[in-house]
């Protein structure tokens, strides 16, 4: 939208809209995971997609090895959800003792509420953009940790407020460790993520935005 405006073409950015699947359930989210482990969702959606394969490969090569070296015991587990098989570049994590590959599940909403951290790495490589998974995750009230590239495509994200952003694998791992160890941080970021969804990405919010644009252009009916 900014590039078009520079060229003199009127263009407006409208956030992605997703239904509110968690209106009655987001406050039931756990803050510690289940048992002794803090669950980290490392992927949702088809694993063979370009963005997903980039994110899973980055997870396998850059994050899991560092996380394994820095966090001992049974304090964490990464969960992967989605159709298809792991990309060849990430097959090594299938046998990792702290990674669970679930494949397709019938109720992904329940999984989003069960595990308190959502790690989104699709933007860690050369193919960047936004995904409906982002407002979906925000609506669930999760503590999302992502590569800083995501904020370029989703300007509503503010590091340290409604998301935790890192620019390198080391920074992302440090954020993961902090979130694992601090349930109050997860709760605070998740509550603000939910508020961000309601303010910008809910059907009501996007509808108001589109209506205002129509009125300002004289096209309202």
PDB file of N, CA and C in Angstrom, residues 5-69:
ATOM      1  N   UNK A   5       1.064   4.238  -2.870  1.00  0.00           N
ATOM      2  CA  UNK A   5       0.836   5.642  -2.535  1.00  0.00           C
ATOM      3  C   UNK A   5       1.983   6.524  -3.012  1.00  0.00           C
ATOM      4  N   UNK A   6       3.194   6.007  -2.917  1.00  0.00           N
ATOM      5  CA  UNK A   6       4.347   6.758  -3.425  1.00  0.00           C
ATOM      6  C   UNK A   6       4.187   7.041  -4.918  1.00  0.00           C
ATOM      7  N   UNK A   7       3.584   6.097  -5.633  1.00  0.00           N
ATOM      8  CA  UNK A   7       3.376   6.249  -7.074  1.00  0.00           C
ATOM      9  C   UNK A   7       2.111   7.039  -7.400  1.00  0.00           C
ATOM     10  N   UNK A   8       1.457   7.570  -6.384  1.00  0.00           N
ATOM     11  CA  UNK A   8       0.278   8.394  -6.625  1.00  0.00           C
ATOM     12  C   UNK A   8      -1.016   7.626  -6.766  1.00  0.00           C
ATOM     13  N   UNK A   9      -1.002   6.351  -6.431  1.00  0.00           N
ATOM     14  CA  UNK A   9      -2.203   5.527  -6.524  1.00  0.00           C
ATOM     15  C   UNK A   9      -2.798   5.376  -5.130  1.00  0.00           C
ATOM     16  N   UNK A  10      -4.038   5.740  -4.989  1.00  0.00           N
ATOM     17  CA  UNK A  10      -4.664   5.615  -3.675  1.00  0.00           C
ATOM     18  C   UNK A  10      -4.754   4.146  -3.277  1.00  0.00           C
ATOM     19  N   UNK A  11      -4.217   3.834  -2.160  1.00  0.00           N
ATOM     20  CA  UNK A  11      -4.218   2.458  -1.690  1.00  0.00           C
ATOM     21  C   UNK A  11      -4.266   2.450  -0.177  1.00  0.00           C
ATOM     22  N   UNK A  12      -5.030   1.530   0.373  1.00  0.00           N
ATOM     23  CA  UNK A  12      -5.174   1.430   1.818  1.00  0.00           C
ATOM     24  C   UNK A  12      -4.895   0.010   2.283  1.00  0.00           C
ATOM     25  N   UNK A  13      -4.297  -0.103   3.437  1.00  0.00           N
ATOM     26  CA  UNK A  13      -4.038  -1.401   4.056  1.00  0.00           C
ATOM     27  C   UNK A  13      -5.227  -1.792   4.917  1.00  0.00           C
ATOM     28  N   UNK A  14      -5.716  -2.993   4.714  1.00  0.00           N
ATOM     29  CA  UNK A  14      -6.805  -3.526   5.527  1.00  0.00           C
ATOM     30  C   UNK A  14      -6.316  -4.821   6.163  1.00  0.00           C
ATOM     31  N   UNK A  15      -6.388  -4.950   7.473  1.00  0.00           N
ATOM     32  CA  UNK A  15      -5.909  -6.167   8.132  1.00  0.00           C
ATOM     33  C   UNK A  15      -6.678  -7.410   7.691  1.00  0.00           C
ATOM     34  N   UNK A  16      -6.007  -8.556   7.759  1.00  0.00           N
ATOM     35  CA  UNK A  16      -6.683  -9.818   7.515  1.00  0.00           C
ATOM     36  C   UNK A  16      -7.776 -10.023   8.546  1.00  0.00           C
ATOM     37  N   UNK A  17      -8.896 -10.532   8.104  1.00  0.00           N
ATOM     38  CA  UNK A  17     -10.013 -10.765   9.019  1.00  0.00           C
ATOM     39  C   UNK A  17     -10.218 -12.267   9.178  1.00  0.00           C
ATOM     40  N   UNK A  18     -10.405 -12.715  10.404  1.00  0.00           N
ATOM     41  CA  UNK A  18     -10.774 -14.114  10.667  1.00  0.00           C
ATOM     42  C   UNK A  18     -11.887 -14.117  11.705  1.00  0.00           C
ATOM     43  N   UNK A  19     -12.767 -15.111  11.650  1.00  0.00           N
ATOM     44  CA  UNK A  19     -13.830 -15.216  12.660  1.00  0.00           C
ATOM     45  C   UNK A  19     -13.239 -15.402  14.052  1.00  0.00           C
ATOM     46  N   UNK A  20     -14.021 -15.087  15.052  1.00  0.00           N
ATOM     47  CA  UNK A  20     -13.578 -15.237  16.436  1.00  0.00           C
ATOM     48  C   UNK A  20     -13.948 -16.632  16.926  1.00  0.00           C
ATOM     49  N   UNK A  21     -13.023 -17.572  16.734  1.00  0.00           N
ATOM     50  CA  UNK A  21     -13.269 -18.945  17.154  1.00  0.00           C
ATOM     51  C   UNK A  21     -13.139 -19.125  18.668  1.00  0.00           C
ATOM     52  N   UNK A  22     -12.604 -18.124  19.359  1.00  0.00           N
ATOM     53  CA  UNK A  22     -12.269 -18.291  20.774  1.00  0.00           C
ATOM     54  C   UNK A  22     -13.037 -17.326  21.685  1.00  0.00           C
ATOM     55  N   UNK A  23     -14.131 -16.768  21.194  1.00  0.00           N
ATOM     56  CA  UNK A  23     -14.854 -15.759  21.966  1.00  0.00           C
ATOM     57  C   UNK A  23     -15.250 -16.274  23.344  1.00  0.00           C
ATOM     58  N   UNK A  24     -15.654 -17.528  23.446  1.00  0.00           N
ATOM     59  CA  UNK A  24     -16.140 -18.077  24.713  1.00  0.00           C
ATOM     60  C   UNK A  24     -15.105 -18.961  25.415  1.00  0.00           C
ATOM     61  N   UNK A  25     -13.942 -19.100  24.825  1.00  0.00           N
ATOM     62  CA  UNK A  25     -13.010 -20.079  25.384  1.00  0.00           C
ATOM     63  C   UNK A  25     -11.605 -19.561  25.642  1.00  0.00           C
ATOM     64  N   UNK A  26     -11.245 -18.378  25.134  1.00  0.00           N
ATOM     65  CA  UNK A  26      -9.842 -17.976  25.206  1.00  0.00           C
ATOM     66  C   UNK A  26      -9.368 -17.798  26.645  1.00  0.00           C
ATOM     67  N   UNK A  27     -10.277 -17.425  27.542  1.00  0.00           N
ATOM     68  CA  UNK A  27      -9.877 -17.221  28.931  1.00  0.00           C
ATOM     69  C   UNK A  27      -9.647 -18.536  29.681  1.00  0.00           C
ATOM     70  N   UNK A  28      -9.999 -19.655  29.064  1.00  0.00           N
ATOM     71  CA  UNK A  28      -9.730 -20.947  29.687  1.00  0.00           C
ATOM     72  C   UNK A  28      -8.325 -21.440  29.372  1.00  0.00           C
ATOM     73  N   UNK A  29      -7.572 -20.658  28.605  1.00  0.00           N
ATOM     74  CA  UNK A  29      -6.222 -21.066  28.220  1.00  0.00           C
ATOM     75  C   UNK A  29      -5.366 -21.329  29.451  1.00  0.00           C
ATOM     76  N   UNK A  30      -4.600 -22.401  29.404  1.00  0.00           N
ATOM     77  CA  UNK A  30      -3.657 -22.687  30.473  1.00  0.00           C
ATOM     78  C   UNK A  30      -2.416 -21.836  30.336  1.00  0.00           C
ATOM     79  N   UNK A  31      -1.731 -21.587  31.428  1.00  0.00           N
ATOM     80  CA  UNK A  31      -0.516 -20.781  31.396  1.00  0.00           C
ATOM     81  C   UNK A  31       0.740 -21.609  31.587  1.00  0.00           C
ATOM     82  N   UNK A  32       0.584 -22.860  31.971  1.00  0.00           N
ATOM     83  CA  UNK A  32       1.765 -23.680  32.232  1.00  0.00           C
ATOM     84  C   UNK A  32       1.878 -24.890  31.330  1.00  0.00           C
ATOM     85  N   UNK A  33       0.901 -25.119  30.452  1.00  0.00           N
ATOM     86  CA  UNK A  33       0.939 -26.326  29.654  1.00  0.00           C
ATOM     87  C   UNK A  33       0.360 -27.475  30.463  1.00  0.00           C
ATOM     88  N   UNK A  34       0.762 -28.711  30.147  1.00  0.00           N
ATOM     89  CA  UNK A  34       0.240 -29.864  30.858  1.00  0.00           C
ATOM     90  C   UNK A  34       1.381 -30.608  31.534  1.00  0.00           C
ATOM     91  N   UNK A  35       1.163 -31.031  32.767  1.00  0.00           N
ATOM     92  CA  UNK A  35       2.194 -31.741  33.497  1.00  0.00           C
ATOM     93  C   UNK A  35       3.376 -30.834  33.769  1.00  0.00           C
ATOM     94  N   UNK A  36       4.557 -31.390  33.599  1.00  0.00           N
ATOM     95  CA  UNK A  36       5.776 -30.649  33.878  1.00  0.00           C
ATOM     96  C   UNK A  36       6.264 -29.860  32.673  1.00  0.00           C
ATOM     97  N   UNK A  37       5.663 -30.099  31.522  1.00  0.00           N
ATOM     98  CA  UNK A  37       6.156 -29.487  30.292  1.00  0.00           C
ATOM     99  C   UNK A  37       5.369 -28.237  29.917  1.00  0.00           C
ATOM    100  N   UNK A  38       6.063 -27.243  29.425  1.00  0.00           N
ATOM    101  CA  UNK A  38       5.438 -26.078  28.799  1.00  0.00           C
ATOM    102  C   UNK A  38       5.396 -26.367  27.303  1.00  0.00           C
ATOM    103  N   UNK A  39       4.190 -26.408  26.764  1.00  0.00           N
ATOM    104  CA  UNK A  39       4.030 -26.757  25.359  1.00  0.00           C
ATOM    105  C   UNK A  39       4.243 -25.574  24.438  1.00  0.00           C
ATOM    106  N   UNK A  40       4.964 -25.813  23.358  1.00  0.00           N
ATOM    107  CA  UNK A  40       5.233 -24.810  22.329  1.00  0.00           C
ATOM    108  C   UNK A  40       4.685 -25.327  21.010  1.00  0.00           C
ATOM    109  N   UNK A  41       3.724 -24.639  20.425  1.00  0.00           N
ATOM    110  CA  UNK A  41       3.246 -25.017  19.102  1.00  0.00           C
ATOM    111  C   UNK A  41       4.229 -24.463  18.077  1.00  0.00           C
ATOM    112  N   UNK A  42       4.867 -25.358  17.333  1.00  0.00           N
ATOM    113  CA  UNK A  42       5.880 -24.944  16.373  1.00  0.00           C
ATOM    114  C   UNK A  42       5.391 -24.838  14.952  1.00  0.00           C
ATOM    115  N   UNK A  43       4.184 -25.341  14.681  1.00  0.00           N
ATOM    116  CA  UNK A  43       3.631 -25.256  13.321  1.00  0.00           C
ATOM    117  C   UNK A  43       2.167 -25.648  13.351  1.00  0.00           C
ATOM    118  N   UNK A  44       1.365 -24.937  12.563  1.00  0.00           N
ATOM    119  CA  UNK A  44       0.001 -25.353  12.252  1.00  0.00           C
ATOM    120  C   UNK A  44      -0.215 -25.096  10.768  1.00  0.00           C
ATOM    121  N   UNK A  45      -1.048 -25.900  10.141  1.00  0.00           N
ATOM    122  CA  UNK A  45      -1.276 -25.746   8.710  1.00  0.00           C
ATOM    123  C   UNK A  45      -0.485 -26.769   7.918  1.00  0.00           C
ATOM    124  N   UNK A  46      -0.753 -26.832   6.623  1.00  0.00           N
ATOM    125  CA  UNK A  46      -0.105 -27.813   5.756  1.00  0.00           C
ATOM    126  C   UNK A  46       1.409 -27.670   5.790  1.00  0.00           C
ATOM    127  N   UNK A  47       2.092 -28.764   6.058  1.00  0.00           N
ATOM    128  CA  UNK A  47       3.538 -28.712   6.192  1.00  0.00           C
ATOM    129  C   UNK A  47       4.251 -28.543   4.861  1.00  0.00           C
ATOM    130  N   UNK A  48       3.561 -28.851   3.759  1.00  0.00           N
ATOM    131  CA  UNK A  48       4.220 -28.752   2.457  1.00  0.00           C
ATOM    132  C   UNK A  48       4.146 -27.339   1.858  1.00  0.00           C
ATOM    133  N   UNK A  49       3.443 -26.435   2.491  1.00  0.00           N
ATOM    134  CA  UNK A  49       3.405 -25.059   2.009  1.00  0.00           C
ATOM    135  C   UNK A  49       4.778 -24.409   2.082  1.00  0.00           C
ATOM    136  N   UNK A  50       5.039 -23.457   1.209  1.00  0.00           N
ATOM    137  CA  UNK A  50       6.358 -22.829   1.149  1.00  0.00           C
ATOM    138  C   UNK A  50       6.723 -22.170   2.472  1.00  0.00           C
ATOM    139  N   UNK A  51       5.837 -21.322   2.989  1.00  0.00           N
ATOM    140  CA  UNK A  51       6.132 -20.646   4.253  1.00  0.00           C
ATOM    141  C   UNK A  51       6.293 -21.627   5.393  1.00  0.00           C
ATOM    142  N   UNK A  52       5.417 -22.628   5.450  1.00  0.00           N
ATOM    143  CA  UNK A  52       5.495 -23.616   6.528  1.00  0.00           C
ATOM    144  C   UNK A  52       6.797 -24.399   6.461  1.00  0.00           C
ATOM    145  N   UNK A  53       7.198 -24.795   5.254  1.00  0.00           N
ATOM    146  CA  UNK A  53       8.436 -25.571   5.131  1.00  0.00           C
ATOM    147  C   UNK A  53       9.646 -24.740   5.536  1.00  0.00           C
ATOM    148  N   UNK A  54       9.634 -23.451   5.214  1.00  0.00           N
ATOM    149  CA  UNK A  54      10.719 -22.566   5.652  1.00  0.00           C
ATOM    150  C   UNK A  54      10.748 -22.482   7.172  1.00  0.00           C
ATOM    151  N   UNK A  55       9.567 -22.292   7.778  1.00  0.00           N
ATOM    152  CA  UNK A  55       9.499 -22.169   9.226  1.00  0.00           C
ATOM    153  C   UNK A  55       9.917 -23.441   9.946  1.00  0.00           C
ATOM    154  N   UNK A  56       9.467 -24.585   9.459  1.00  0.00           N
ATOM    155  CA  UNK A  56       9.811 -25.856  10.097  1.00  0.00           C
ATOM    156  C   UNK A  56      11.297 -26.156   9.932  1.00  0.00           C
ATOM    157  N   UNK A  57      11.859 -25.844   8.776  1.00  0.00           N
ATOM    158  CA  UNK A  57      13.288 -26.051   8.560  1.00  0.00           C
ATOM    159  C   UNK A  57      14.110 -25.171   9.486  1.00  0.00           C
ATOM    160  N   UNK A  58      13.703 -23.918   9.647  1.00  0.00           N
ATOM    161  CA  UNK A  58      14.399 -23.007  10.568  1.00  0.00           C
ATOM    162  C   UNK A  58      14.296 -23.535  11.995  1.00  0.00           C
ATOM    163  N   UNK A  59      13.133 -24.045  12.341  1.00  0.00           N
ATOM    164  CA  UNK A  59      12.942 -24.630  13.666  1.00  0.00           C
ATOM    165  C   UNK A  59      13.899 -25.799  13.881  1.00  0.00           C
ATOM    166  N   UNK A  60      13.994 -26.670  12.879  1.00  0.00           N
ATOM    167  CA  UNK A  60      14.818 -27.869  13.009  1.00  0.00           C
ATOM    168  C   UNK A  60      16.304 -27.558  13.055  1.00  0.00           C
ATOM    169  N   UNK A  61      16.733 -26.620  12.226  1.00  0.00           N
ATOM    170  CA  UNK A  61      18.169 -26.358  12.102  1.00  0.00           C
ATOM    171  C   UNK A  61      18.685 -25.323  13.090  1.00  0.00           C
ATOM    172  N   UNK A  62      17.866 -24.342  13.423  1.00  0.00           N
ATOM    173  CA  UNK A  62      18.358 -23.207  14.206  1.00  0.00           C
ATOM    174  C   UNK A  62      17.827 -23.147  15.641  1.00  0.00           C
ATOM    175  N   UNK A  63      16.599 -23.608  15.855  1.00  0.00           N
ATOM    176  CA  UNK A  63      15.973 -23.413  17.163  1.00  0.00           C
ATOM    177  C   UNK A  63      16.091 -24.641  18.056  1.00  0.00           C
ATOM    178  N   UNK A  64      15.663 -25.788  17.579  1.00  0.00           N
ATOM    179  CA  UNK A  64      15.678 -26.988  18.416  1.00  0.00           C
ATOM    180  C   UNK A  64      17.073 -27.289  18.957  1.00  0.00           C
ATOM    181  N   UNK A  65      18.141 -27.245  18.138  1.00  0.00           N
ATOM    182  CA  UNK A  65      19.476 -27.518  18.705  1.00  0.00           C
ATOM    183  C   UNK A  65      19.859 -26.536  19.802  1.00  0.00           C
ATOM    184  N   UNK A  66      19.580 -25.263  19.610  1.00  0.00           N
ATOM    185  CA  UNK A  66      19.917 -24.264  20.629  1.00  0.00           C
ATOM    186  C   UNK A  66      19.056 -24.437  21.865  1.00  0.00           C
ATOM    187  N   UNK A  67      17.790 -24.706  21.670  1.00  0.00           N
ATOM    188  CA  UNK A  67      16.895 -24.880  22.809  1.00  0.00           C
ATOM    189  C   UNK A  67      17.316 -26.107  23.619  1.00  0.00           C
ATOM    190  N   UNK A  68      17.740 -27.138  22.939  1.00  0.00           N
ATOM    191  CA  UNK A  68      18.177 -28.355  23.626  1.00  0.00           C
ATOM    192  C   UNK A  68      19.422 -28.113  24.460  1.00  0.00           C
ATOM    193  N   UNK A  69      20.290 -27.233  23.983  1.00  0.00           N
ATOM    194  CA  UNK A  69      21.521 -26.953  24.719  1.00  0.00           C
ATOM    195  C   UNK A  69      21.282 -26.039  25.913  1.00  0.00           C
TER     196      UNK A  69
END
